[in-house]
mmCIF file of C-alpha atoms and ligand atoms in Angstrom:
data_model
loop_
_atom_site.group_PDB
_atom_site.id
_atom_site.type_symbol
_atom_site.label_atom_id
_atom_site.label_comp_id
_atom_site.label_asym_id
_atom_site.label_seq_id
_atom_site.Cartn_x
_atom_site.Cartn_y
_atom_site.Cartn_z
ATOM 1 C CA MET A 9 -7.904 -49.833 -14.052
ATOM 2 C CA ILE A 10 -7.817 -47.927 -17.330
ATOM 3 C CA ARG A 11 -9.199 -44.905 -15.532
ATOM 4 C CA ILE A 12 -6.487 -45.119 -12.867
ATOM 5 C CA LEU A 13 -3.803 -45.393 -15.550
ATOM 6 C CA THR A 14 -5.246 -42.423 -17.436
ATOM 7 C CA THR A 15 -5.294 -40.342 -14.234
ATOM 8 C CA LEU A 16 -1.707 -41.301 -13.509
ATOM 9 C CA LEU A 17 -0.639 -40.394 -17.031
ATOM 10 C CA VAL A 18 -2.350 -36.998 -16.788
ATOM 11 C CA LEU A 19 -0.641 -36.338 -13.449
ATOM 12 C CA ILE A 20 2.761 -37.369 -14.776
ATOM 13 C CA SER A 21 2.417 -35.285 -17.932
ATOM 14 C CA GLN A 22 1.576 -32.090 -16.024
ATOM 15 C CA PRO A 23 4.537 -29.897 -15.177
ATOM 16 C CA ALA A 24 5.813 -29.901 -11.618
ATOM 17 C CA PHE A 25 4.919 -26.487 -10.250
ATOM 18 C CA ALA A 26 7.633 -24.341 -8.732
ATOM 19 C CA GLN A 27 6.897 -23.849 -5.065
ATOM 20 C CA LEU A 28 5.824 -20.505 -3.705
ATOM 21 C CA LYS A 29 7.715 -19.908 -0.479
ATOM 22 C CA PRO A 30 5.843 -18.332 2.453
ATOM 23 C CA VAL A 31 8.200 -16.126 4.490
ATOM 24 C CA LYS A 32 7.122 -14.702 7.849
ATOM 25 C CA VAL A 33 8.157 -11.047 8.118
ATOM 26 C CA THR A 34 6.314 -10.027 11.319
ATOM 27 C CA ASP A 35 3.453 -11.690 13.259
ATOM 28 C CA ASN A 36 0.997 -10.059 10.837
ATOM 29 C CA ILE A 37 2.979 -9.822 7.606
ATOM 30 C CA TYR A 38 4.001 -12.607 5.220
ATOM 31 C CA ALA A 39 5.747 -12.564 1.878
ATOM 32 C CA ILE A 40 4.974 -15.279 -0.678
ATOM 33 C CA VAL A 41 8.090 -15.561 -2.777
ATOM 34 C CA GLY A 42 7.943 -16.982 -6.307
ATOM 35 C CA PRO A 43 10.783 -17.816 -8.704
ATOM 36 C CA LEU A 44 13.058 -15.054 -10.065
ATOM 37 C CA GLY A 45 13.139 -16.174 -13.719
ATOM 38 C CA ASN A 46 10.587 -15.761 -16.508
ATOM 39 C CA ARG A 47 7.036 -17.094 -16.707
ATOM 40 C CA GLY A 48 6.752 -20.758 -17.631
ATOM 41 C CA PRO A 49 4.392 -23.750 -17.498
ATOM 42 C CA GLY A 50 5.996 -24.702 -14.187
ATOM 43 C CA ASN A 51 5.154 -21.455 -12.371
ATOM 44 C CA LEU A 52 1.697 -20.494 -13.702
ATOM 45 C CA ALA A 53 3.034 -16.933 -14.277
ATOM 46 C CA ASN A 54 3.672 -16.518 -10.537
ATOM 47 C CA ASN A 55 7.287 -15.428 -11.140
ATOM 48 C CA ALA A 56 6.998 -12.630 -8.571
ATOM 49 C CA THR A 57 6.681 -11.898 -4.865
ATOM 50 C CA PHE A 58 3.213 -11.561 -3.340
ATOM 51 C CA GLY A 59 2.288 -10.546 0.203
ATOM 52 C CA VAL A 60 -0.286 -10.903 2.962
ATOM 53 C CA VAL A 61 -1.414 -8.630 5.812
ATOM 54 C CA ILE A 62 -3.200 -10.464 8.629
ATOM 55 C CA THR A 63 -5.869 -8.353 10.361
ATOM 56 C CA SER A 64 -8.497 -9.130 13.028
ATOM 57 C CA ASP A 65 -11.075 -9.366 10.220
ATOM 58 C CA GLY A 66 -9.368 -11.366 7.487
ATOM 59 C CA LEU A 67 -6.498 -10.993 5.083
ATOM 60 C CA VAL A 68 -5.269 -8.417 2.590
ATOM 61 C CA LEU A 69 -3.436 -10.037 -0.329
ATOM 62 C CA VAL A 70 -1.000 -7.942 -2.332
ATOM 63 C CA ASP A 71 -1.389 -9.155 -5.912
ATOM 64 C CA PRO A 72 -3.600 -11.992 -7.103
ATOM 65 C CA GLY A 73 -1.268 -14.163 -9.225
ATOM 66 C CA GLY A 74 -0.661 -14.339 -12.967
ATOM 67 C CA THR A 75 -3.378 -16.870 -13.882
ATOM 68 C CA TYR A 76 -6.488 -18.444 -12.324
ATOM 69 C CA HIS A 77 -4.543 -21.577 -11.339
ATOM 70 C CA GLY A 78 -1.713 -19.348 -10.132
ATOM 71 C CA ALA A 79 -4.178 -17.583 -7.809
ATOM 72 C CA ALA A 80 -5.281 -20.994 -6.477
ATOM 73 C CA GLN A 81 -1.626 -21.843 -5.848
ATOM 74 C CA ILE A 82 -1.247 -18.617 -3.818
ATOM 75 C CA ASP A 83 -4.398 -19.562 -1.872
ATOM 76 C CA ARG A 84 -2.930 -22.994 -1.017
ATOM 77 C CA THR A 85 0.298 -21.312 0.106
ATOM 78 C CA ILE A 86 -1.625 -18.879 2.358
ATOM 79 C CA ARG A 87 -3.337 -21.866 4.037
ATOM 80 C CA LYS A 88 0.052 -22.956 5.398
ATOM 81 C CA PHE A 89 -0.023 -19.982 7.816
ATOM 82 C CA SER A 90 -3.611 -18.693 8.052
ATOM 83 C CA ASP A 91 -7.167 -20.017 7.778
ATOM 84 C CA GLN A 92 -8.717 -16.537 7.554
ATOM 85 C CA PRO A 93 -10.498 -15.470 4.340
ATOM 86 C CA VAL A 94 -8.903 -13.077 1.844
ATOM 87 C CA ARG A 95 -11.124 -9.974 2.050
ATOM 88 C CA ILE A 96 -9.152 -7.519 -0.085
ATOM 89 C CA VAL A 97 -6.778 -8.049 -3.015
ATOM 90 C CA ILE A 98 -4.510 -5.199 -4.118
ATOM 91 C CA ASN A 99 -3.377 -4.941 -7.759
ATOM 92 C CA SER A 100 -0.060 -3.120 -7.308
ATOM 93 C CA GLY A 101 0.459 -2.511 -11.040
ATOM 94 C CA GLY A 102 -0.392 -3.458 -14.593
ATOM 95 C CA GLN A 103 1.823 -6.490 -15.126
ATOM 96 C CA ASP A 104 0.033 -9.835 -15.598
ATOM 97 C CA HIS A 105 0.925 -11.261 -12.171
ATOM 98 C CA ARG A 106 -0.479 -8.087 -10.570
ATOM 99 C CA TRP A 107 -4.030 -8.580 -11.888
ATOM 100 C CA ILE A 108 -4.815 -11.513 -14.212
ATOM 101 C CA GLY A 109 -5.615 -13.873 -11.311
ATOM 102 C CA ASN A 110 -8.342 -11.470 -10.024
ATOM 103 C CA SER A 111 -11.347 -13.569 -11.068
ATOM 104 C CA TYR A 112 -10.339 -16.380 -8.672
ATOM 105 C CA TRP A 113 -10.591 -13.975 -5.715
ATOM 106 C CA ILE A 114 -13.725 -12.195 -6.991
ATOM 107 C CA GLU A 115 -15.460 -15.619 -7.064
ATOM 108 C CA ARG A 116 -14.571 -15.932 -3.373
ATOM 109 C CA GLY A 117 -16.053 -12.551 -2.467
ATOM 110 C CA ALA A 118 -12.922 -10.416 -2.200
ATOM 111 C CA ARG A 119 -12.797 -6.678 -2.976
ATOM 112 C CA ILE A 120 -10.152 -5.837 -5.592
ATOM 113 C CA ILE A 121 -8.383 -2.455 -5.435
ATOM 114 C CA ALA A 122 -6.063 -0.790 -7.979
ATOM 115 C CA SER A 123 -5.066 2.694 -9.066
ATOM 116 C CA ASP A 124 -6.984 4.225 -11.985
ATOM 117 C CA ALA A 125 -3.740 4.296 -13.966
ATOM 118 C CA ALA A 126 -3.166 0.577 -13.333
ATOM 119 C CA VAL A 127 -6.629 -0.341 -14.621
ATOM 120 C CA ALA A 128 -6.111 1.791 -17.746
ATOM 121 C CA ASP A 129 -2.783 0.045 -18.375
ATOM 122 C CA GLN A 130 -4.274 -3.414 -17.774
ATOM 123 C CA LEU A 131 -7.051 -2.784 -20.313
ATOM 124 C CA ASP A 132 -4.504 -1.407 -22.793
ATOM 125 C CA ARG A 133 -2.225 -4.419 -22.602
ATOM 126 C CA GLU A 134 -4.712 -7.209 -21.845
ATOM 127 C CA SER A 135 -4.636 -8.876 -25.266
ATOM 128 C CA LEU A 136 -0.844 -8.517 -25.503
ATOM 129 C CA GLN A 137 -0.457 -10.106 -22.075
ATOM 130 C CA PHE A 138 -2.726 -13.040 -22.974
ATOM 131 C CA THR A 139 -0.740 -13.658 -26.159
ATOM 132 C CA GLY A 140 2.449 -13.674 -24.078
ATOM 133 C CA LEU A 141 0.953 -15.972 -21.456
ATOM 134 C CA ILE A 142 -0.227 -18.541 -24.027
ATOM 135 C CA ALA A 143 3.297 -18.656 -25.444
ATOM 136 C CA LEU A 144 5.044 -18.884 -22.074
ATOM 137 C CA VAL A 145 2.653 -20.685 -19.726
ATOM 138 C CA GLY A 146 0.715 -22.690 -22.314
ATOM 139 C CA GLU A 147 -2.993 -23.353 -22.828
ATOM 140 C CA PHE A 148 -3.153 -25.752 -19.858
ATOM 141 C CA GLY A 149 -1.808 -23.184 -17.422
ATOM 142 C CA LEU A 150 -4.286 -20.587 -18.687
ATOM 143 C CA THR A 151 -7.486 -22.648 -18.436
ATOM 144 C CA GLY A 152 -10.163 -20.880 -16.422
ATOM 145 C CA THR A 153 -8.328 -17.560 -16.582
ATOM 146 C CA GLU A 154 -10.621 -14.631 -17.296
ATOM 147 C CA ALA A 155 -9.424 -11.030 -17.152
ATOM 148 C CA MET A 156 -11.319 -8.895 -14.617
ATOM 149 C CA THR A 157 -10.115 -5.501 -13.429
ATOM 150 C CA ALA A 158 -10.482 -4.008 -9.941
ATOM 151 C CA THR A 159 -13.864 -3.500 -8.280
ATOM 152 C CA GLU A 160 -12.616 -0.277 -6.582
ATOM 153 C CA THR A 161 -10.059 2.267 -7.796
ATOM 154 C CA PHE A 162 -8.249 5.361 -6.533
ATOM 155 C CA ALA A 163 -6.305 8.187 -8.196
ATOM 156 C CA LYS A 164 -3.354 8.921 -5.886
ATOM 157 C CA THR A 165 -3.940 7.561 -2.378
ATOM 158 C CA MET A 166 -6.458 5.421 -0.536
ATOM 159 C CA THR A 167 -6.657 4.694 3.171
ATOM 160 C CA LEU A 168 -7.871 1.189 3.921
ATOM 161 C CA THR A 169 -9.052 -0.165 7.240
ATOM 162 C CA LEU A 170 -9.707 -3.849 7.765
ATOM 163 C CA GLY A 171 -10.388 -5.069 11.314
ATOM 164 C CA ASP A 172 -7.911 -3.286 13.562
ATOM 165 C CA THR A 173 -5.373 -2.482 10.823
ATOM 166 C CA THR A 174 -5.147 0.767 8.874
ATOM 167 C CA MET A 175 -3.064 0.903 5.683
ATOM 168 C CA THR A 176 -2.353 3.381 2.904
ATOM 169 C CA LEU A 177 -2.071 2.729 -0.817
ATOM 170 C CA SER A 178 -0.090 5.300 -2.814
ATOM 171 C CA HIS A 179 0.427 5.821 -6.525
ATOM 172 C CA ILE A 180 3.117 8.458 -7.156
ATOM 173 C CA GLY A 181 3.536 8.035 -10.922
ATOM 174 C CA ALA A 182 4.575 5.476 -13.494
ATOM 175 C CA ALA A 183 7.428 3.203 -12.400
ATOM 176 C CA HIS A 184 7.884 -0.278 -13.888
ATOM 177 C CA THR A 185 4.321 0.133 -15.200
ATOM 178 C CA PRO A 186 2.080 3.238 -15.468
ATOM 179 C CA GLY A 187 -0.114 2.456 -12.424
ATOM 180 C CA ASP A 188 2.353 1.076 -9.875
ATOM 181 C CA ALA A 189 1.321 1.578 -6.241
ATOM 182 C CA PHE A 190 2.734 0.597 -2.856
ATOM 183 C CA LEU A 191 0.950 -0.470 0.345
ATOM 184 C CA TRP A 192 2.185 0.944 3.682
ATOM 185 C CA VAL A 193 1.245 -0.784 6.923
ATOM 186 C CA PRO A 194 2.459 1.616 9.652
ATOM 187 C CA SER A 195 1.602 -0.628 12.629
ATOM 188 C CA GLU A 196 4.089 -3.208 11.264
ATOM 189 C CA SER A 197 6.533 -0.690 9.743
ATOM 190 C CA ALA A 198 6.192 -2.710 6.542
ATOM 191 C CA VAL A 199 5.743 -1.662 2.931
ATOM 192 C CA PHE A 200 4.717 -3.827 -0.027
ATOM 193 C CA THR A 201 6.428 -2.138 -2.965
ATOM 194 C CA GLY A 202 5.097 -4.073 -5.958
ATOM 195 C CA ASP A 203 7.370 -3.627 -8.974
ATOM 196 C CA ILE A 204 8.835 -0.345 -7.658
ATOM 197 C CA VAL A 205 11.472 -2.506 -5.944
ATOM 198 C CA TYR A 206 13.227 -5.583 -7.337
ATOM 199 C CA THR A 207 15.941 -7.354 -5.356
ATOM 200 C CA GLU A 208 18.223 -10.291 -6.219
ATOM 201 C CA ARG A 209 17.274 -10.123 -9.908
ATOM 202 C CA LEU A 210 17.657 -7.360 -12.476
ATOM 203 C CA LEU A 211 14.561 -5.180 -12.889
ATOM 204 C CA THR A 212 12.960 -4.645 -16.305
ATOM 205 C CA VAL A 213 12.580 -1.266 -17.991
ATOM 206 C CA SER A 214 10.029 -1.482 -20.815
ATOM 207 C CA SER A 215 8.301 0.965 -23.144
ATOM 208 C CA VAL A 216 5.572 1.533 -20.504
ATOM 209 C CA SER A 217 8.089 2.249 -17.704
ATOM 210 C CA ASN A 218 9.155 5.736 -16.612
ATOM 211 C CA THR A 219 12.520 5.875 -14.839
ATOM 212 C CA VAL A 220 12.067 9.506 -13.678
ATOM 213 C CA THR A 221 8.850 8.878 -11.753
ATOM 214 C CA TRP A 222 10.105 5.385 -10.815
ATOM 215 C CA LEU A 223 12.894 7.060 -8.785
ATOM 216 C CA GLN A 224 10.340 9.474 -7.268
ATOM 217 C CA SER A 225 8.162 6.507 -6.261
ATOM 218 C CA PHE A 226 11.189 4.898 -4.625
ATOM 219 C CA ASP A 227 11.927 8.166 -2.763
ATOM 220 C CA ALA A 228 8.375 8.172 -1.383
ATOM 221 C CA ILE A 229 8.896 4.628 -0.065
ATOM 222 C CA ALA A 230 12.286 5.523 1.442
ATOM 223 C CA ALA A 231 10.735 8.561 3.193
ATOM 224 C CA LEU A 232 8.558 6.162 5.214
ATOM 225 C CA GLU A 233 11.729 4.611 6.672
ATOM 226 C CA PRO A 234 10.153 1.147 6.649
ATOM 227 C CA GLU A 235 11.749 -1.537 8.793
ATOM 228 C CA HIS A 236 10.448 -4.257 6.469
ATOM 229 C CA LEU A 237 10.202 -4.103 2.728
ATOM 230 C CA ILE A 238 8.411 -6.740 0.655
ATOM 231 C CA PRO A 239 9.598 -6.245 -2.948
ATOM 232 C CA GLY A 240 7.817 -7.127 -6.182
ATOM 233 C CA HIS A 241 10.532 -9.660 -6.962
ATOM 234 C CA GLY A 242 12.882 -11.247 -4.427
ATOM 235 C CA ASN A 243 12.819 -12.064 -0.725
ATOM 236 C CA PRO A 244 11.668 -9.653 1.998
ATOM 237 C CA THR A 245 14.435 -7.155 2.485
ATOM 238 C CA ASP A 246 15.513 -3.798 3.896
ATOM 239 C CA LEU A 247 15.899 -0.316 2.447
ATOM 240 C CA PHE A 248 19.670 -0.706 2.086
ATOM 241 C CA THR A 249 19.328 -3.709 -0.262
ATOM 242 C CA ALA A 250 16.462 -2.071 -2.145
ATOM 243 C CA PHE A 251 18.664 0.963 -2.813
ATOM 244 C CA ALA A 252 21.525 -1.230 -4.029
ATOM 245 C CA ASP A 253 19.489 -3.518 -6.329
ATOM 246 C CA THR A 254 16.907 -1.048 -7.715
ATOM 247 C CA TYR A 255 17.613 2.636 -7.042
ATOM 248 C CA ASP A 256 21.349 2.592 -7.709
ATOM 249 C CA TYR A 257 20.787 0.516 -10.850
ATOM 250 C CA LEU A 258 18.320 3.041 -12.297
ATOM 251 C CA VAL A 259 20.517 6.024 -11.359
ATOM 252 C CA ASN A 260 23.591 4.419 -12.949
ATOM 253 C CA LEU A 261 21.748 3.500 -16.143
ATOM 254 C CA ARG A 262 20.345 7.033 -16.482
ATOM 255 C CA GLN A 263 23.751 8.631 -15.836
ATOM 256 C CA GLN A 264 25.530 6.344 -18.304
ATOM 257 C CA MET A 265 22.838 6.962 -20.918
ATOM 258 C CA ALA A 266 22.906 10.751 -20.465
ATOM 259 C CA ALA A 267 26.664 10.685 -21.148
ATOM 260 C CA HIS A 268 26.159 8.385 -24.151
ATOM 261 C CA ILE A 269 23.509 10.696 -25.654
ATOM 262 C CA GLU A 270 25.615 13.794 -24.850
ATOM 263 C CA ALA A 271 28.486 12.210 -26.800
ATOM 264 C CA GLY A 272 26.200 11.737 -29.805
ATOM 265 C CA GLY A 273 25.762 7.985 -29.259
ATOM 266 C CA ASP A 274 22.971 6.027 -30.955
ATOM 267 C CA ILE A 275 20.656 3.179 -29.908
ATOM 268 C CA ILE A 276 23.046 0.509 -31.231
ATOM 269 C CA GLY A 277 25.800 1.785 -28.955
ATOM 270 C CA ALA A 278 23.338 2.273 -26.080
ATOM 271 C CA VAL A 279 23.401 -1.451 -25.212
ATOM 272 C CA LYS A 280 27.117 -1.187 -24.445
ATOM 273 C CA VAL A 281 26.947 1.441 -21.647
ATOM 274 C CA ASP A 282 28.629 0.184 -18.484
ATOM 275 C CA GLN A 283 26.209 -1.697 -16.203
ATOM 276 C CA SER A 284 28.813 -4.162 -14.951
ATOM 277 C CA ASP A 285 28.433 -3.155 -11.272
ATOM 278 C CA PHE A 286 25.069 -4.915 -11.387
ATOM 279 C CA ALA A 287 26.136 -8.141 -13.107
ATOM 280 C CA TYR A 288 25.610 -9.935 -9.763
ATOM 281 C CA LEU A 289 21.831 -9.672 -10.253
ATOM 282 C CA GLN A 290 20.011 -12.690 -11.721
ATOM 283 C CA ASN A 291 18.807 -12.296 -15.360
ATOM 284 C CA PHE A 292 21.490 -9.615 -15.971
ATOM 285 C CA ASN A 293 22.692 -11.104 -19.272
ATOM 286 C CA GLN A 294 19.170 -11.413 -20.691
ATOM 287 C CA LEU A 295 17.888 -7.980 -19.638
ATOM 288 C CA ALA A 296 20.673 -5.385 -19.305
ATOM 289 C CA GLY A 297 20.873 -4.592 -23.029
ATOM 290 C CA ARG A 298 17.094 -4.378 -23.416
ATOM 291 C CA ASN A 299 16.876 -2.042 -20.421
ATOM 292 C CA ALA A 300 19.553 0.180 -21.960
ATOM 293 C CA GLN A 301 17.600 0.465 -25.223
ATOM 294 C CA ALA A 302 14.363 1.343 -23.400
ATOM 295 C CA VAL A 303 16.113 4.038 -21.340
ATOM 296 C CA PHE A 304 17.840 5.412 -24.459
ATOM 297 C CA GLU A 305 14.495 5.713 -26.271
ATOM 298 C CA ALA A 306 12.896 7.526 -23.321
ATOM 299 C CA MET A 307 15.831 9.849 -22.582
ATOM 300 C CA GLU A 308 16.172 10.978 -26.199
ATOM 301 C CA TRP A 309 12.922 12.868 -25.584
ATOM 302 C CA GLU A 310 13.530 14.136 -22.039
HETATM 303 ZN ZN1 LIG B 405 6.802 -7.940 -11.948
#
């Protein structure tokens, strides 16, 4: 009886996890959509969009989850639409939810693939990311989490074939993070953009971002003319929405900041440049000023 009560108490005291939403994009492509806000004990650092390619010989998962338990949550979500094993996991960048869940999938025999630049960034920021995760997700959410980087890497492009499906991974340059890459699946006209595209919420520009090569990475995605676009944050979308929520935002911020710098403006005034056309995006109030400061600091040196 005591044991039952203790079990019940433990269950009640654990946070209720935010659901990951599986969204069918085509017969062979799914998005797994997480919450749009920040990391927290209730989302196991899975505050992002993940994706799955179904092939005749198993699954490709785009991004492993932000913690070990977060990876297990993605696995349970995948089981709602497929019973095939995950054979390959892509790390589309250097942010925590793009790689910290790797060990869960390595234990299950998956190959892990990332760009060289992503692995370098992950190793650079590993201890910083763990400090952040402990503060935001808590010790409980981090139990079992062990940082492991990719088992295979590439410099600029890699062609991948699994079963009857051929795909291409491309790293153009730094975008949201230094090693961002996108996965193109031509047979489905679908592209998994990682953090090169955010929709519905405001993107984040940080000190490791590069808005010049971010726009070039976006151009490379647009040149594919994909019918389906699975962003790094937000629901599956189209190129039109991706332009509106990501590309146009970056172009506006750079234009406003160039004028501000030209007029002799400083970093204090930088937070006030006009970004109001994008106030419809979630997290705008928390992030717009920080983004402006990061772009000011980068553009001072361009
Ligand atoms: Zn992200």
